[in-house]
PDB file of C-alpha atoms in Angstrom:
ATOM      1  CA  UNK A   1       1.577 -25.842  -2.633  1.00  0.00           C
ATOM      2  CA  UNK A   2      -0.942 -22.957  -2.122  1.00  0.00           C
ATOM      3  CA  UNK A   3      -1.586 -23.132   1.466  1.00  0.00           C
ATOM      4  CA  UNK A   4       0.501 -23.962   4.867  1.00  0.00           C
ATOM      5  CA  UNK A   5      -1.864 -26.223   5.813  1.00  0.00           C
ATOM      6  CA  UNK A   6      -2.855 -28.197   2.500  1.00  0.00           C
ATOM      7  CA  UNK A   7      -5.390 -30.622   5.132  1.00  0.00           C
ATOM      8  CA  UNK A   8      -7.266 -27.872   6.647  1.00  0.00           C
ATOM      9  CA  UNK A   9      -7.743 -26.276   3.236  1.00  0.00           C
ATOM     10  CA  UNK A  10      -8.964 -29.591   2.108  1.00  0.00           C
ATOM     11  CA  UNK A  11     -11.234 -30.306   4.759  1.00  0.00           C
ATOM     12  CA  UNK A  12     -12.849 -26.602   4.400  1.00  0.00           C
ATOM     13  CA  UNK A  13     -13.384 -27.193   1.099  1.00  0.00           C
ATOM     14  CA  UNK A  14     -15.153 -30.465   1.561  1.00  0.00           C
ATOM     15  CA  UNK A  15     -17.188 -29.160   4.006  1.00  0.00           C
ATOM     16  CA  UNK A  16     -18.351 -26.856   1.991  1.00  0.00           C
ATOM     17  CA  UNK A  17     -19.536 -29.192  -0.332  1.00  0.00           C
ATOM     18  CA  UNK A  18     -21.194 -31.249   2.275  1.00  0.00           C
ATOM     19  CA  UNK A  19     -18.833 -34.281   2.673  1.00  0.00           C
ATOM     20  CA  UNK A  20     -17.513 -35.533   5.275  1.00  0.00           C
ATOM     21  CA  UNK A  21     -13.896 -33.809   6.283  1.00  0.00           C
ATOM     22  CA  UNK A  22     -10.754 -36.537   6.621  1.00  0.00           C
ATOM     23  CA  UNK A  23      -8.886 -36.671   9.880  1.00  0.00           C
ATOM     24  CA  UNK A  24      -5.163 -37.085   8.344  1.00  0.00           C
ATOM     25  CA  UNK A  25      -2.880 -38.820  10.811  1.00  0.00           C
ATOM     26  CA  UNK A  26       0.297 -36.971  11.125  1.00  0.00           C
ATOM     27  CA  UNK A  27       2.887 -35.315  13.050  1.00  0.00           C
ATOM     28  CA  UNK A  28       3.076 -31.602  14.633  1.00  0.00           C
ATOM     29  CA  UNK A  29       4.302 -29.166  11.959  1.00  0.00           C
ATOM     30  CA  UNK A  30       7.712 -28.748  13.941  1.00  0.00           C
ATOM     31  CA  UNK A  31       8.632 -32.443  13.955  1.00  0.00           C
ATOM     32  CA  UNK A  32       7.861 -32.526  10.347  1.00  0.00           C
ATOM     33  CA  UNK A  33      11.026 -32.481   7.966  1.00  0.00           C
ATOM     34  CA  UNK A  34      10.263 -30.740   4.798  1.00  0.00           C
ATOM     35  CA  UNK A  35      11.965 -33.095   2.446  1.00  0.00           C
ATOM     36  CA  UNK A  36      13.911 -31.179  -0.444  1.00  0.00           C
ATOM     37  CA  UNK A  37      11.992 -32.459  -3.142  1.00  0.00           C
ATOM     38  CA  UNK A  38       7.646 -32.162  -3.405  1.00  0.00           C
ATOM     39  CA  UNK A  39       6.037 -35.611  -1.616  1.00  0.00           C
ATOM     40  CA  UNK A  40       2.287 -36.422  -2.028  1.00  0.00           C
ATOM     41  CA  UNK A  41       2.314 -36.080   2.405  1.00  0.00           C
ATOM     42  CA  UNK A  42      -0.990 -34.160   3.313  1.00  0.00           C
ATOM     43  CA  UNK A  43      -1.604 -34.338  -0.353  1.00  0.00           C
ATOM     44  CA  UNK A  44      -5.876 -35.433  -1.762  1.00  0.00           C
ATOM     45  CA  UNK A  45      -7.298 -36.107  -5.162  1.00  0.00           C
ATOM     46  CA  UNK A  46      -9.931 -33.791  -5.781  1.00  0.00           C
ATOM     47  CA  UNK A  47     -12.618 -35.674  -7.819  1.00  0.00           C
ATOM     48  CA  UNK A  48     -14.785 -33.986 -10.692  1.00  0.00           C
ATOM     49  CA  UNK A  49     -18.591 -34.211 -10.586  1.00  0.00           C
ATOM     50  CA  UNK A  50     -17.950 -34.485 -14.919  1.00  0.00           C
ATOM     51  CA  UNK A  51     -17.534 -38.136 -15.777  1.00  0.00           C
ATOM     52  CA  UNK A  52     -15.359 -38.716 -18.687  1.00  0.00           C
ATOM     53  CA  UNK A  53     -18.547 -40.005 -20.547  1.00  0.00           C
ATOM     54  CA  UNK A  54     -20.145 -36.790 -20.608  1.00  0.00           C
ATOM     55  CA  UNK A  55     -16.887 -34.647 -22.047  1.00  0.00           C
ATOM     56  CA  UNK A  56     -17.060 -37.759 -24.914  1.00  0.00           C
ATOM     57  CA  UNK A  57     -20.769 -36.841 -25.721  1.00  0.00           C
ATOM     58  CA  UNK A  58     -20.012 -33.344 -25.991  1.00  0.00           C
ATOM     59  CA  UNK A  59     -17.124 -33.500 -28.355  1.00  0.00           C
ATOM     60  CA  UNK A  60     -18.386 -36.620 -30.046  1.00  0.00           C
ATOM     61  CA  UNK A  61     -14.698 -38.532 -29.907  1.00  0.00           C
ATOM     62  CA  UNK A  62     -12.857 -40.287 -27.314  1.00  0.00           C
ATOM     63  CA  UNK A  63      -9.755 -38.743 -25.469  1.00  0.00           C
ATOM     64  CA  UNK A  64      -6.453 -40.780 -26.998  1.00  0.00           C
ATOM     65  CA  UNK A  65      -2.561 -39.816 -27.103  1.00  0.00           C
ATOM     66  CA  UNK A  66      -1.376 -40.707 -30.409  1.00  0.00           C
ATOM     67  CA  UNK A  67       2.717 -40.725 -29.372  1.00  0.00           C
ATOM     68  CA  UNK A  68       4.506 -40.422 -32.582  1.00  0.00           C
ATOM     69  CA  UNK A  69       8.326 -41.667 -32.167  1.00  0.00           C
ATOM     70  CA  UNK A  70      11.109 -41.490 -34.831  1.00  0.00           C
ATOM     71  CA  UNK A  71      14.475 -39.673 -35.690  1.00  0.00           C
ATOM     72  CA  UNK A  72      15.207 -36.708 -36.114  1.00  0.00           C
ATOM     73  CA  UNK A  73      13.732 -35.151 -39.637  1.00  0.00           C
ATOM     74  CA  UNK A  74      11.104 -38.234 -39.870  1.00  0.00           C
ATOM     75  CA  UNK A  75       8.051 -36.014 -39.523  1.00  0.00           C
ATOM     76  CA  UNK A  76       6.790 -36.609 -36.287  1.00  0.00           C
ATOM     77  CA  UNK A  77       5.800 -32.493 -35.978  1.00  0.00           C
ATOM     78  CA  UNK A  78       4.683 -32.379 -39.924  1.00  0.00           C
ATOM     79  CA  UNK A  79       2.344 -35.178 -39.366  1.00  0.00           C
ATOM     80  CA  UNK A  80       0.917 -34.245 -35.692  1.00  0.00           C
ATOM     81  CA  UNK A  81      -0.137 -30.237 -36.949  1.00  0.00           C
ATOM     82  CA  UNK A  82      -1.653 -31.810 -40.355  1.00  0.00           C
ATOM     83  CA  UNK A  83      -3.332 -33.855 -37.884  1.00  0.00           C
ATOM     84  CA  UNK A  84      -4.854 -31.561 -35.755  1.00  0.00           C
ATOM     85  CA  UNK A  85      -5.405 -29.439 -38.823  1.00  0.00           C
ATOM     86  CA  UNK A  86      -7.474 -32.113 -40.343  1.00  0.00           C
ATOM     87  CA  UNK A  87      -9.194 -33.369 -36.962  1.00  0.00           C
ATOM     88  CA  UNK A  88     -10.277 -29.217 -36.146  1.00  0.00           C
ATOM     89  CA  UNK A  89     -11.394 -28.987 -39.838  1.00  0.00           C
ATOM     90  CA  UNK A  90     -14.119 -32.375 -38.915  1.00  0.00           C
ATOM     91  CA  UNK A  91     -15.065 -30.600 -35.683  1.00  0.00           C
ATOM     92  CA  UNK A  92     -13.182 -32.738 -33.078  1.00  0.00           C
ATOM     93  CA  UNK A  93     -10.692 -31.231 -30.541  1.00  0.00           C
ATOM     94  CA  UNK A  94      -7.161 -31.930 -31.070  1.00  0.00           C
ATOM     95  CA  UNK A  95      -3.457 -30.217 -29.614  1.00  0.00           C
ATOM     96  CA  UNK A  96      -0.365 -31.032 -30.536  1.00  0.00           C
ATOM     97  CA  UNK A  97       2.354 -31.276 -27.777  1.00  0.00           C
ATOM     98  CA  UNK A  98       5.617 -31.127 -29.932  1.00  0.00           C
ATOM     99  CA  UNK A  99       8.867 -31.840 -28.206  1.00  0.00           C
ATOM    100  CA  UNK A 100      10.939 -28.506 -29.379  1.00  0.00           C
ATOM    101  CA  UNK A 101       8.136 -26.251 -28.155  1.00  0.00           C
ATOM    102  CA  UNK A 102       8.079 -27.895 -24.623  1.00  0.00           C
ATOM    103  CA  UNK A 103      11.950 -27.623 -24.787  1.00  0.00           C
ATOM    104  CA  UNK A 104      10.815 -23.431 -24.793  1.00  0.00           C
ATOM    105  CA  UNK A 105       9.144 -23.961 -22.276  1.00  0.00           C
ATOM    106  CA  UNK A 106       7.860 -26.903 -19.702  1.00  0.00           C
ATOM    107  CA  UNK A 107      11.252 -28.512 -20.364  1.00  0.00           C
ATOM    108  CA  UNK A 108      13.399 -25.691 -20.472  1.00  0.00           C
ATOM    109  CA  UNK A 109      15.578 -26.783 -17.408  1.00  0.00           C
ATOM    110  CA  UNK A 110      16.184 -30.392 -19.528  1.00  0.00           C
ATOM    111  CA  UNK A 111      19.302 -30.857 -21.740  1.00  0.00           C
ATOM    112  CA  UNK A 112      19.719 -34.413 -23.466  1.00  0.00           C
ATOM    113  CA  UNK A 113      21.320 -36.943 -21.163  1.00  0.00           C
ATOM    114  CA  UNK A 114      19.062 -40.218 -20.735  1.00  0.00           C
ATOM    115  CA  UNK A 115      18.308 -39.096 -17.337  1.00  0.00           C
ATOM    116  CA  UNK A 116      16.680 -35.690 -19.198  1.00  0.00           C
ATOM    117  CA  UNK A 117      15.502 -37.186 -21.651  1.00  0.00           C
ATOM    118  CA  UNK A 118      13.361 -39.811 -19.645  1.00  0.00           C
ATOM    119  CA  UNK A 119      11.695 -36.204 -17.446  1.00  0.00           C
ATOM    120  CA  UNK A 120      11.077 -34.360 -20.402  1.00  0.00           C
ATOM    121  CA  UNK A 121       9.048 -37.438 -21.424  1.00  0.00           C
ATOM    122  CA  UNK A 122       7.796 -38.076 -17.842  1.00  0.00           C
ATOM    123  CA  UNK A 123       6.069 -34.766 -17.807  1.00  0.00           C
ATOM    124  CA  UNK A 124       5.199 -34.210 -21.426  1.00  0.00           C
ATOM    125  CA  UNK A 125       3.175 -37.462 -20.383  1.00  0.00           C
ATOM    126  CA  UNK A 126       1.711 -36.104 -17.395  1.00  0.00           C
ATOM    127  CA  UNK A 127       0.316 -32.790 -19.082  1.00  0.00           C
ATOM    128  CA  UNK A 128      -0.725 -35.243 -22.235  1.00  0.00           C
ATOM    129  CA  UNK A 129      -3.023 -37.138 -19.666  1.00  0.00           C
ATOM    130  CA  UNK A 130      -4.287 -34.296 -18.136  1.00  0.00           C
ATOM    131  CA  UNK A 131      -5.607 -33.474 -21.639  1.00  0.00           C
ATOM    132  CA  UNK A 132      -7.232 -36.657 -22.420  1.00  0.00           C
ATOM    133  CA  UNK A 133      -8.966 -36.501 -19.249  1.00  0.00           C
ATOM    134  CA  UNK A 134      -9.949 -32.934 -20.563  1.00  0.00           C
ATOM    135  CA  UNK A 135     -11.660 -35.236 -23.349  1.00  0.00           C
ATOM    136  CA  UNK A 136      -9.297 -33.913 -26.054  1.00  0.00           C
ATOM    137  CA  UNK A 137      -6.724 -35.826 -28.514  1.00  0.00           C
ATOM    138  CA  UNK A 138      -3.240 -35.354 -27.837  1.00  0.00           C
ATOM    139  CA  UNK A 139      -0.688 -35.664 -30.441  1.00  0.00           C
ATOM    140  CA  UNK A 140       2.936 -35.964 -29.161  1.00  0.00           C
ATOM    141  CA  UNK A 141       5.552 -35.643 -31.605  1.00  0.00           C
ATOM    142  CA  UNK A 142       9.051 -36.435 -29.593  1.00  0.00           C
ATOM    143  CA  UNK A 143      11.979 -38.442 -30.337  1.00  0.00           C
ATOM    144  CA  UNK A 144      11.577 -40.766 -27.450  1.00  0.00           C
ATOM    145  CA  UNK A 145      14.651 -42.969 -28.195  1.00  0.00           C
ATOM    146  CA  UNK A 146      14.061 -45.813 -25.535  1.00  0.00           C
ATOM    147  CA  UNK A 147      11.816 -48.096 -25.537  1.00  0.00           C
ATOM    148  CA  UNK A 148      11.582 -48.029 -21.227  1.00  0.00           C
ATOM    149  CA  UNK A 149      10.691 -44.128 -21.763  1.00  0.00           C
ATOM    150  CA  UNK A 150       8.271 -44.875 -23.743  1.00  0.00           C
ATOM    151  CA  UNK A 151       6.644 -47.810 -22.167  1.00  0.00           C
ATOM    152  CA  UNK A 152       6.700 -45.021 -19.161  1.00  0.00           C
ATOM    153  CA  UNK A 153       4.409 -43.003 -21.202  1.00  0.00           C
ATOM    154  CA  UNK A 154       2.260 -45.716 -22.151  1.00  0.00           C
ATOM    155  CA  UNK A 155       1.495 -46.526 -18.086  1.00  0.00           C
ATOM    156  CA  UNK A 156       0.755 -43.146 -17.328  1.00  0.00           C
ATOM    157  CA  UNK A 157      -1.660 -42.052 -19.831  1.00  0.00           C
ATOM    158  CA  UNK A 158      -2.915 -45.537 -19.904  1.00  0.00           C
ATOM    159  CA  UNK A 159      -3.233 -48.590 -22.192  1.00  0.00           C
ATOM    160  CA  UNK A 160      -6.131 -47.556 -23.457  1.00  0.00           C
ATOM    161  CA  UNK A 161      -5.110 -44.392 -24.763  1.00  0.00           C
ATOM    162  CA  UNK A 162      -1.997 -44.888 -25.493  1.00  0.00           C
ATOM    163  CA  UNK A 163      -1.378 -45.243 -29.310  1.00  0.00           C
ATOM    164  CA  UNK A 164       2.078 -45.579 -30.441  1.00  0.00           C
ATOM    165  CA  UNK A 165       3.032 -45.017 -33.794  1.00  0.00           C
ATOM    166  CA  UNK A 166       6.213 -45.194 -35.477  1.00  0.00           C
ATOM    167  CA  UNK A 167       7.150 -42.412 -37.955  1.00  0.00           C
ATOM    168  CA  UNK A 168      10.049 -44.476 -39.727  1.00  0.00           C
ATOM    169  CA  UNK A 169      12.121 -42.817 -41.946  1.00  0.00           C
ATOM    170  CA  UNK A 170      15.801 -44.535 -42.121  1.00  0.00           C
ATOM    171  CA  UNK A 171      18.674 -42.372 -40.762  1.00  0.00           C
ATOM    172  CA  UNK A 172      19.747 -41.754 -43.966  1.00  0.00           C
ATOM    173  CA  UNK A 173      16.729 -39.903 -45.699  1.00  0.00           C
ATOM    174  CA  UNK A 174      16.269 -38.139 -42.625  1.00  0.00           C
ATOM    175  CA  UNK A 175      20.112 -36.789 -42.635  1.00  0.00           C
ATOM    176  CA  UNK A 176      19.130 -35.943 -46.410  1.00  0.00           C
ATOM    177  CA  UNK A 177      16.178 -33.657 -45.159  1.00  0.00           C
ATOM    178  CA  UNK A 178      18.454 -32.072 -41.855  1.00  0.00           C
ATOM    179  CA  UNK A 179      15.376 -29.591 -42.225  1.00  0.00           C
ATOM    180  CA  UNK A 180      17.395 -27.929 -38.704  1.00  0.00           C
ATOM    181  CA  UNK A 181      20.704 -28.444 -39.759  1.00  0.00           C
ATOM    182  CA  UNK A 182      20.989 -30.532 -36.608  1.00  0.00           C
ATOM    183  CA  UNK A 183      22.926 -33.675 -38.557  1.00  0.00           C
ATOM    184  CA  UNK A 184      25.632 -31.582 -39.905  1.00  0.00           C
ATOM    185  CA  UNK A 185      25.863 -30.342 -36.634  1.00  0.00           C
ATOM    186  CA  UNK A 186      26.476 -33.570 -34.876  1.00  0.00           C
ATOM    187  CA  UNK A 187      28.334 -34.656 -37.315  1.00  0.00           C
ATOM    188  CA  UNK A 188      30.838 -31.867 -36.648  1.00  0.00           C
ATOM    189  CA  UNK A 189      30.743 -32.702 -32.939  1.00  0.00           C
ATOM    190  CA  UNK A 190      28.804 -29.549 -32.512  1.00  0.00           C
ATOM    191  CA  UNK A 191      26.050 -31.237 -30.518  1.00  0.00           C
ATOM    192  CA  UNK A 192      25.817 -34.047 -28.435  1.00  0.00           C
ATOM    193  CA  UNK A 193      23.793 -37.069 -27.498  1.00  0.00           C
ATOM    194  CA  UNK A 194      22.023 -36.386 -30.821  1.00  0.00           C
ATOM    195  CA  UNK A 195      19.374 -39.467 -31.536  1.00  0.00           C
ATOM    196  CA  UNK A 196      20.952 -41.573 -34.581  1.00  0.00           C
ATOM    197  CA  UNK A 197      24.806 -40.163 -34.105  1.00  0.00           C
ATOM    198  CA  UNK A 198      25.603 -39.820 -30.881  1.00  0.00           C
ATOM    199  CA  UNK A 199      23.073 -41.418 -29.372  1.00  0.00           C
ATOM    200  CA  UNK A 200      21.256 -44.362 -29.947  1.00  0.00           C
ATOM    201  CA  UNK A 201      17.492 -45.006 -30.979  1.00  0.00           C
ATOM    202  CA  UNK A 202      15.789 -47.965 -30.357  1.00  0.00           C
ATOM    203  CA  UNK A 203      12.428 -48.417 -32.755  1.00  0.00           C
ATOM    204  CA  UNK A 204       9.167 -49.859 -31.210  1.00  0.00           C
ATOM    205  CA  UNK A 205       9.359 -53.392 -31.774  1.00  0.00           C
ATOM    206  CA  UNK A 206       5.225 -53.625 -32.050  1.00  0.00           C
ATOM    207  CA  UNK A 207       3.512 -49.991 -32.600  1.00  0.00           C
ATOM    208  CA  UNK A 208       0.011 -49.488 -32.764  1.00  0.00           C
ATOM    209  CA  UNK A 209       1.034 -48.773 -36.527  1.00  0.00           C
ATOM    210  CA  UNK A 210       4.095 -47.885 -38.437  1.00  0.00           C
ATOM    211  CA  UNK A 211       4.334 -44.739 -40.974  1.00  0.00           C
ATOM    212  CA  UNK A 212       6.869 -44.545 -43.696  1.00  0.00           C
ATOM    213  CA  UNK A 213       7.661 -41.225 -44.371  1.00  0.00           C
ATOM    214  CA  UNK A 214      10.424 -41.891 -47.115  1.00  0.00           C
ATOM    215  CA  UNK A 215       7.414 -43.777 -49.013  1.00  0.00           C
ATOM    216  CA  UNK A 216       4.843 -42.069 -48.234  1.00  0.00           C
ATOM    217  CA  UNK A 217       3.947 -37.863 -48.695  1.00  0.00           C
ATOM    218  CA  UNK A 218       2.249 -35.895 -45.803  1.00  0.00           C
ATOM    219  CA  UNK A 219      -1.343 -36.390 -47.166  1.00  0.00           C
ATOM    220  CA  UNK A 220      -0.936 -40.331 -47.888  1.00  0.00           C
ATOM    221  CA  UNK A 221       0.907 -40.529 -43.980  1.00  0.00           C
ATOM    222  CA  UNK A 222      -1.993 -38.563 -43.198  1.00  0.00           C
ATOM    223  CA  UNK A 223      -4.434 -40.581 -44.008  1.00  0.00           C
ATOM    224  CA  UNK A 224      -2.921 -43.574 -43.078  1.00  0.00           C
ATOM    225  CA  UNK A 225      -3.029 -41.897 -39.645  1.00  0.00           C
ATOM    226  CA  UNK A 226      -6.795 -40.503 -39.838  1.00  0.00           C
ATOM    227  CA  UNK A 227      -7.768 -44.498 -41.428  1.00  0.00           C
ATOM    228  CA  UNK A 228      -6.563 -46.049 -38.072  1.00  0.00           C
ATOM    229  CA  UNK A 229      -8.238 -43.445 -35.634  1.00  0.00           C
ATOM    230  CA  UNK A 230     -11.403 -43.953 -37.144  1.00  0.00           C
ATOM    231  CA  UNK A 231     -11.165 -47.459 -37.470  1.00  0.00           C
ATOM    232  CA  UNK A 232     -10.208 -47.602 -33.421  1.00  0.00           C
ATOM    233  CA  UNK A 233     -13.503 -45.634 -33.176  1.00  0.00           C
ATOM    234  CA  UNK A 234     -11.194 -42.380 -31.733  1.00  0.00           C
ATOM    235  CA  UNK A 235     -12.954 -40.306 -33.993  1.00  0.00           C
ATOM    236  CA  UNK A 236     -15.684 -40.178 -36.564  1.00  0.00           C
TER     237      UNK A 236
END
């Protein structure tokens, strides 16, 4: 936190913009116990004077994380950039949150246990929320293996918003592709908890919609993809 006293610094600033201050009961600062971990004690949402409705009129779409799940190699990344491409190129505002690149960085500390593995999709959650409150369209492209994980996602960004899709190439084409070497790898016992080896997966059992990428080529899975957005009103 940015101040000692995260109250005062509240009250201050509500005071300066005319509203009432709040009168926090607590204890003195020396019987307090700072726990080891960050609490939401002394702790106030900060509303914005922009309602949702006007960032919608302004970019002409509505805010939605489209949470593409699959194995390894399906073409969760391919599809999400093509999909921002294509969503940029008609004038709406799109980012991709791709699970590698938050592996550089937000989710450096995370390795691949099923405790890490639910955080890194706790937060990439968390920052794709913040986004669609931003009034933008988030597409996540993650492995997500479990089903609780994901369902996780789904109540924090909300039900609304939440559109899972399914990028389902079979284990075996996407072991053909290994476009990271990553399968060879696992195979040799090189890497563990890898998703489809070493790991399990578990597919959704009722996505918002269900890509093919061993049937279908980028532009048709594309398409497919763009076809349901518009259809959901997301985008014109």
């Amino acid at each position: 936190m940015d101040s000692d006293s995260p109250a005062e610094e509240h009250n201050a600033a509500r005071q300066w913009q005319g509203v009432p201050t709040m009168q926090p009961t607590r204890e003195p600062l020396d019987a307090v116990r700072v726990p080891a971990r960050a609490t939401q004690i002394n702790v106030f949402r900060h509303p914005s004077h922009v309602l949702l409705e006007h960032r919608e009129r302004l970019l002409n779409q509505r805010p939605a994380t489209v949470w593409l799940t699959g194995l390894s190699g399906a073409g969760k990344s391919t599809l999400a950039y093509e999909m921002e491409r294509r969503l940029l190129g008609k004038g709406s505002l799109a980012f991709v949150l791709d699970g590698d690149n938050l592996r550089h960085h937000l989710n450096r500390d995370l390795g691949f246990t099923a405790q890490d593995r639910h955080e890194n999709i706790r937060r990439t959650a968390e920052v794709a929320s913040l986004m669609n409150d931003a009034g933008l369209i988030v597409f996540s492209a993650l492995i997500s293996p479990h089903r609780a994980d994901r369902a996780m996602a789904r109540a924090i960004i909300g039900d609304e918003r939440f559109v899972e899709v399914h990028v389902s190439a079979d284990l075996q084409v996407c072991e053909e592709r290994d476009p990271k070497g990553l399968y060879g790898r696992a195979r040799a016992g090189l890497i563990t908890h890898f998703t489809g080896i070493s790991a399990p997966y578990e597919a959704p059992e009722d996505p918002a919609l269900r890509i093919d990428t061993s049937q279908l080529d980028l532009h048709q899975s594309a398409d497919q993809l763009m076809s349901y957005l518009c259809e959901r009103g997301l985008v014109q």
